[in-house]
Each structure stands twice: as structure tokens, then as C-alpha cells.
PDB file of C-alpha atoms in Angstrom:
ATOM      1  CA  MET A   1      86.598 109.139 121.617  1.00  0.00           C
ATOM      2  CA  PRO A   2      87.987 105.831 122.958  1.00  0.00           C
ATOM      3  CA  VAL A   3      89.831 105.764 126.250  1.00  0.00           C
ATOM      4  CA  ALA A   4      93.602 105.224 125.972  1.00  0.00           C
ATOM      5  CA  GLN A   5      94.762 101.886 127.332  1.00  0.00           C
ATOM      6  CA  THR A   6      97.624 101.526 129.787  1.00  0.00           C
ATOM      7  CA  PHE A   7      97.495  97.956 131.004  1.00  0.00           C
ATOM      8  CA  LEU A   8      99.761  96.869 133.847  1.00  0.00           C
ATOM      9  CA  GLY A   9     102.134  94.039 132.972  1.00  0.00           C
ATOM     10  CA  THR A  10     103.552  91.362 135.241  1.00  0.00           C
ATOM     11  CA  ARG A  11     107.271  91.965 134.664  1.00  0.00           C
ATOM     12  CA  ASP A  12     108.091  95.650 134.959  1.00  0.00           C
ATOM     13  CA  LEU A  13     107.063  96.702 138.476  1.00  0.00           C
ATOM     14  CA  THR A  14     109.692  98.543 140.505  1.00  0.00           C
ATOM     15  CA  LEU A  15     109.692  99.117 144.255  1.00  0.00           C
ATOM     16  CA  ASP A  16     111.696 101.855 145.928  1.00  0.00           C
ATOM     17  CA  ILE A  17     111.866 101.879 149.722  1.00  0.00           C
ATOM     18  CA  GLY A  18     113.559 104.820 151.381  1.00  0.00           C
ATOM     19  CA  GLY A  19     115.346 105.787 148.163  1.00  0.00           C
ATOM     20  CA  ASP A  20     116.735 102.305 147.376  1.00  0.00           C
ATOM     21  CA  LEU A  21     115.440 100.006 144.634  1.00  0.00           C
ATOM     22  CA  PHE A  22     114.313  96.531 145.804  1.00  0.00           C
ATOM     23  CA  THR A  23     112.828  95.079 142.627  1.00  0.00           C
ATOM     24  CA  ALA A  24     115.233  92.088 142.747  1.00  0.00           C
ATOM     25  CA  GLU A  25     114.027  91.108 146.254  1.00  0.00           C
ATOM     26  CA  ILE A  26     110.270  91.025 145.687  1.00  0.00           C
ATOM     27  CA  SER A  27     108.226  88.601 143.574  1.00  0.00           C
ATOM     28  CA  ASN A  28     104.685  89.496 144.559  1.00  0.00           C
ATOM     29  CA  CYS A  29     103.831  93.131 145.195  1.00  0.00           C
ATOM     30  CA  ARG A  30     100.456  94.778 145.538  1.00  0.00           C
ATOM     31  CA  ILE A  31      98.575  97.492 147.375  1.00  0.00           C
ATOM     32  CA  THR A  32      95.445  96.271 149.097  1.00  0.00           C
ATOM     33  CA  SER A  33      92.497  98.205 150.466  1.00  0.00           C
ATOM     34  CA  ALA A  34      90.191  97.167 153.279  1.00  0.00           C
ATOM     35  CA  ALA A  35      87.610  98.681 155.573  1.00  0.00           C
ATOM     36  CA  GLY A  36      89.264 100.279 158.572  1.00  0.00           C
ATOM     37  CA  ASP A  37      88.237  99.786 162.168  1.00  0.00           C
ATOM     38  CA  SER A  38      87.350 102.896 164.069  1.00  0.00           C
ATOM     39  CA  ASP A  39      85.817 103.765 167.402  1.00  0.00           C
ATOM     40  CA  PHE A  40      84.861 107.110 165.879  1.00  0.00           C
ATOM     41  CA  THR A  41      83.506 107.671 162.384  1.00  0.00           C
ATOM     42  CA  SER A  42      83.075 111.290 161.378  1.00  0.00           C
ATOM     43  CA  PHE A  43      80.336 112.376 158.998  1.00  0.00           C
ATOM     44  CA  ALA A  44      83.086 113.063 156.414  1.00  0.00           C
ATOM     45  CA  ASP A  45      84.358 109.464 156.773  1.00  0.00           C
ATOM     46  CA  ALA A  46      80.821 108.099 156.509  1.00  0.00           C
ATOM     47  CA  LYS A  47      80.085 110.224 153.409  1.00  0.00           C
ATOM     48  CA  ALA A  48      83.257 108.889 151.755  1.00  0.00           C
ATOM     49  CA  GLY A  49      82.120 105.310 152.384  1.00  0.00           C
ATOM     50  CA  GLY A  50      83.910 104.729 155.684  1.00  0.00           C
ATOM     51  CA  LYS A  51      87.535 104.592 156.748  1.00  0.00           C
ATOM     52  CA  ARG A  52      89.921 102.604 154.544  1.00  0.00           C
ATOM     53  CA  VAL A  53      93.265 100.978 155.324  1.00  0.00           C
ATOM     54  CA  TYR A  54      95.825 100.647 152.526  1.00  0.00           C
ATOM     55  CA  THR A  55      98.583  98.058 152.790  1.00  0.00           C
ATOM     56  CA  LEU A  56     101.729  97.229 150.830  1.00  0.00           C
ATOM     57  CA  VAL A  57     101.700  93.436 150.578  1.00  0.00           C
ATOM     58  CA  GLY A  58     104.338  91.226 149.033  1.00  0.00           C
ATOM     59  CA  THR A  59     106.540  88.160 148.990  1.00  0.00           C
ATOM     60  CA  VAL A  60     110.205  88.926 149.533  1.00  0.00           C
ATOM     61  CA  VAL A  61     113.293  86.773 149.439  1.00  0.00           C
ATOM     62  CA  GLN A  62     115.043  86.207 152.757  1.00  0.00           C
ATOM     63  CA  ASN A  63     118.203  88.173 152.047  1.00  0.00           C
ATOM     64  CA  VAL A  64     120.151  88.613 155.279  1.00  0.00           C
ATOM     65  CA  ALA A  65     122.480  91.242 153.778  1.00  0.00           C
ATOM     66  CA  GLU A  66     122.559  94.582 155.554  1.00  0.00           C
ATOM     67  CA  GLY A  67     120.025  96.972 154.003  1.00  0.00           C
ATOM     68  CA  SER A  68     117.801  94.262 152.461  1.00  0.00           C
ATOM     69  CA  ILE A  69     114.046  94.195 152.987  1.00  0.00           C
ATOM     70  CA  TRP A  70     114.524  91.240 155.337  1.00  0.00           C
ATOM     71  CA  ASP A  71     117.080  93.306 157.302  1.00  0.00           C
ATOM     72  CA  MET A  72     114.606  96.204 157.524  1.00  0.00           C
ATOM     73  CA  VAL A  73     111.992  93.883 159.004  1.00  0.00           C
ATOM     74  CA  TRP A  74     114.429  92.274 161.442  1.00  0.00           C
ATOM     75  CA  ASN A  75     116.035  95.514 162.666  1.00  0.00           C
ATOM     76  CA  ASN A  76     113.603  98.340 161.955  1.00  0.00           C
ATOM     77  CA  ALA A  77     110.091  97.084 162.706  1.00  0.00           C
ATOM     78  CA  GLY A  78     107.915  99.980 163.806  1.00  0.00           C
ATOM     79  CA  GLU A  79     109.748 102.577 161.716  1.00  0.00           C
ATOM     80  CA  THR A  80     108.040 104.544 158.949  1.00  0.00           C
ATOM     81  CA  VAL A  81     109.648 104.621 155.495  1.00  0.00           C
ATOM     82  CA  PRO A  82     108.669 106.225 152.179  1.00  0.00           C
ATOM     83  CA  VAL A  83     107.835 103.900 149.284  1.00  0.00           C
ATOM     84  CA  VAL A  84     107.498 104.471 145.562  1.00  0.00           C
ATOM     85  CA  LEU A  85     105.807 101.786 143.510  1.00  0.00           C
ATOM     86  CA  MET A  86     105.962 102.063 139.727  1.00  0.00           C
ATOM     87  CA  PRO A  87     103.635  99.331 138.443  1.00  0.00           C
ATOM     88  CA  ASN A  88     104.826  99.739 134.826  1.00  0.00           C
ATOM     89  CA  GLY A  89     108.483 100.238 135.729  1.00  0.00           C
ATOM     90  CA  GLY A  90     110.530 103.109 134.444  1.00  0.00           C
ATOM     91  CA  THR A  91     112.056 105.988 136.318  1.00  0.00           C
ATOM     92  CA  ALA A  92     110.195 108.948 134.846  1.00  0.00           C
ATOM     93  CA  VAL A  93     106.516 109.368 135.673  1.00  0.00           C
ATOM     94  CA  SER A  94     104.222 109.632 132.667  1.00  0.00           C
ATOM     95  CA  ALA A  95     100.768 108.617 131.479  1.00  0.00           C
ATOM     96  CA  THR A  96     102.115 105.122 130.730  1.00  0.00           C
ATOM     97  CA  THR A  97     104.493 104.838 133.700  1.00  0.00           C
ATOM     98  CA  PRO A  98     102.507 106.099 136.715  1.00  0.00           C
ATOM     99  CA  LYS A  99     103.738 105.903 140.275  1.00  0.00           C
ATOM    100  CA  VAL A 100     102.194 105.388 143.677  1.00  0.00           C
ATOM    101  CA  THR A 101     103.817 106.979 146.719  1.00  0.00           C
ATOM    102  CA  GLY A 102     103.253 106.949 150.438  1.00  0.00           C
ATOM    103  CA  ASN A 103     104.715 106.162 153.818  1.00  0.00           C
ATOM    104  CA  VAL A 104     104.434 102.669 155.305  1.00  0.00           C
ATOM    105  CA  VAL A 105     105.164 101.258 158.742  1.00  0.00           C
ATOM    106  CA  ILE A 106     107.571  98.312 158.676  1.00  0.00           C
ATOM    107  CA  THR A 107     106.151  95.346 160.594  1.00  0.00           C
ATOM    108  CA  GLU A 108     107.226  91.781 161.235  1.00  0.00           C
ATOM    109  CA  PRO A 109     105.126  89.121 159.513  1.00  0.00           C
ATOM    110  CA  ASP A 110     102.858  86.653 161.224  1.00  0.00           C
ATOM    111  CA  GLY A 111     104.469  83.371 160.234  1.00  0.00           C
ATOM    112  CA  ASP A 112     107.830  82.658 158.633  1.00  0.00           C
ATOM    113  CA  ILE A 113     110.510  85.268 159.135  1.00  0.00           C
ATOM    114  CA  LEU A 114     113.627  83.100 158.800  1.00  0.00           C
ATOM    115  CA  GLY A 115     114.123  79.753 157.103  1.00  0.00           C
ATOM    116  CA  GLY A 116     111.632  77.452 155.431  1.00  0.00           C
ATOM    117  CA  GLU A 117     111.112  74.113 153.736  1.00  0.00           C
ATOM    118  CA  ALA A 118     113.915  72.172 151.983  1.00  0.00           C
ATOM    119  CA  ASN A 119     114.009  72.257 148.186  1.00  0.00           C
ATOM    120  CA  ALA A 120     116.286  70.371 145.784  1.00  0.00           C
ATOM    121  CA  SER A 121     116.433  73.332 143.367  1.00  0.00           C
ATOM    122  CA  THR A 122     119.734  75.229 143.263  1.00  0.00           C
ATOM    123  CA  THR A 123     117.882  78.503 142.629  1.00  0.00           C
ATOM    124  CA  ALA A 124     115.093  78.241 145.226  1.00  0.00           C
ATOM    125  CA  ARG A 125     115.172  80.792 148.042  1.00  0.00           C
ATOM    126  CA  PHE A 126     113.413  81.109 151.375  1.00  0.00           C
ATOM    127  CA  THR A 127     110.803  83.856 151.324  1.00  0.00           C
ATOM    128  CA  MET A 128     108.623  85.752 153.760  1.00  0.00           C
ATOM    129  CA  GLU A 129     105.456  87.767 153.413  1.00  0.00           C
ATOM    130  CA  ILE A 130     105.316  91.477 154.187  1.00  0.00           C
ATOM    131  CA  SER A 131     102.216  93.475 155.014  1.00  0.00           C
ATOM    132  CA  TRP A 132     103.055  97.102 155.752  1.00  0.00           C
ATOM    133  CA  THR A 133     100.270  99.603 156.424  1.00  0.00           C
ATOM    134  CA  PHE A 134     100.280 102.995 154.720  1.00  0.00           C
ATOM    135  CA  GLU A 135      99.869 105.987 157.030  1.00  0.00           C
ATOM    136  CA  ALA A 136      97.290 107.427 154.605  1.00  0.00           C
ATOM    137  CA  LYS A 137      95.833 106.615 151.214  1.00  0.00           C
ATOM    138  CA  PRO A 138      98.753 106.345 148.772  1.00  0.00           C
ATOM    139  CA  VAL A 139      99.063 109.010 146.097  1.00  0.00           C
ATOM    140  CA  PHE A 140      98.684 107.920 142.451  1.00  0.00           C
ATOM    141  CA  ALA A 141     100.418 110.156 139.905  1.00  0.00           C
ATOM    142  CA  ARG A 142     100.683 110.146 136.106  1.00  0.00           C
ATOM    143  CA  ALA A 143     102.896 113.227 135.864  1.00  0.00           C
TER     144      ALA A 143
END
């Protein structure tokens, strides 16, 4: 029996942070995984392949409005917030519209946080990069 296909597209992703939808403020959004540093590795960690760190990474528009992602970074760095990422969009979780949930710690970026390079385009916007670490491995759900 062939495996059903649910490919992820490049236009439908939604991002909810703390119960508010921020899809219009983010143009690059991904969850990354990397080996985690540790002074202590338990046998359980070693058996699972070592500690992992999961990070919500993205490019966001510099929107100085109260409640924007930029505002969260500027005023709430260090706070933990819940996130819901739906890589295929939608609002109801299903086999074709899964979701990933977890809690991330808001941090300021290394590099640009306000302003940027001039651009003659009337639609160009200054952006900044976010890289917020999950407190634990995010949860992937299809139902």
C-alpha cells in the first residue's frame, strides 16, 4: 500500500504566538534542530543520540506597533510564550493540516534589531531575524 503524501507548501504556513496570529509579519519560518551542549549527559540522553536543541527561526518585519513580534522582542526578551506552527495552514488539525506546538523563550537577535539599508521600493520593509529556543522538543500532531 503506498504511503499517503502530504507535502508542505511555501504559502500556507501560519504562526500563532501566545494566542495571536502573526502570519503577516513573518516571511521565513522554520524549526531547526542541533546538538545541545551539556556538562552532564545521562545514559538516557546518550541512548537517544544525545541532547538536542530545537529553535524557532525566522525573518520578521520590523513592525513597531504594540503587540507585534518586533515589540515582543524589544519589550519581552527573556519571557516564555506558547507557539503553534501550522506548516500547511488551516485552523483545524488533521492528517493534511498538522500542527507543531511548544514554548519558546523570546530573545533579542544578534545583529539588526531596528532599521536597515535604504531601498527605492515603496513596499520594502526593514526586517530582523529571530531565533527563539524551545524549552523542550516541540510536539507534532496530526489530530
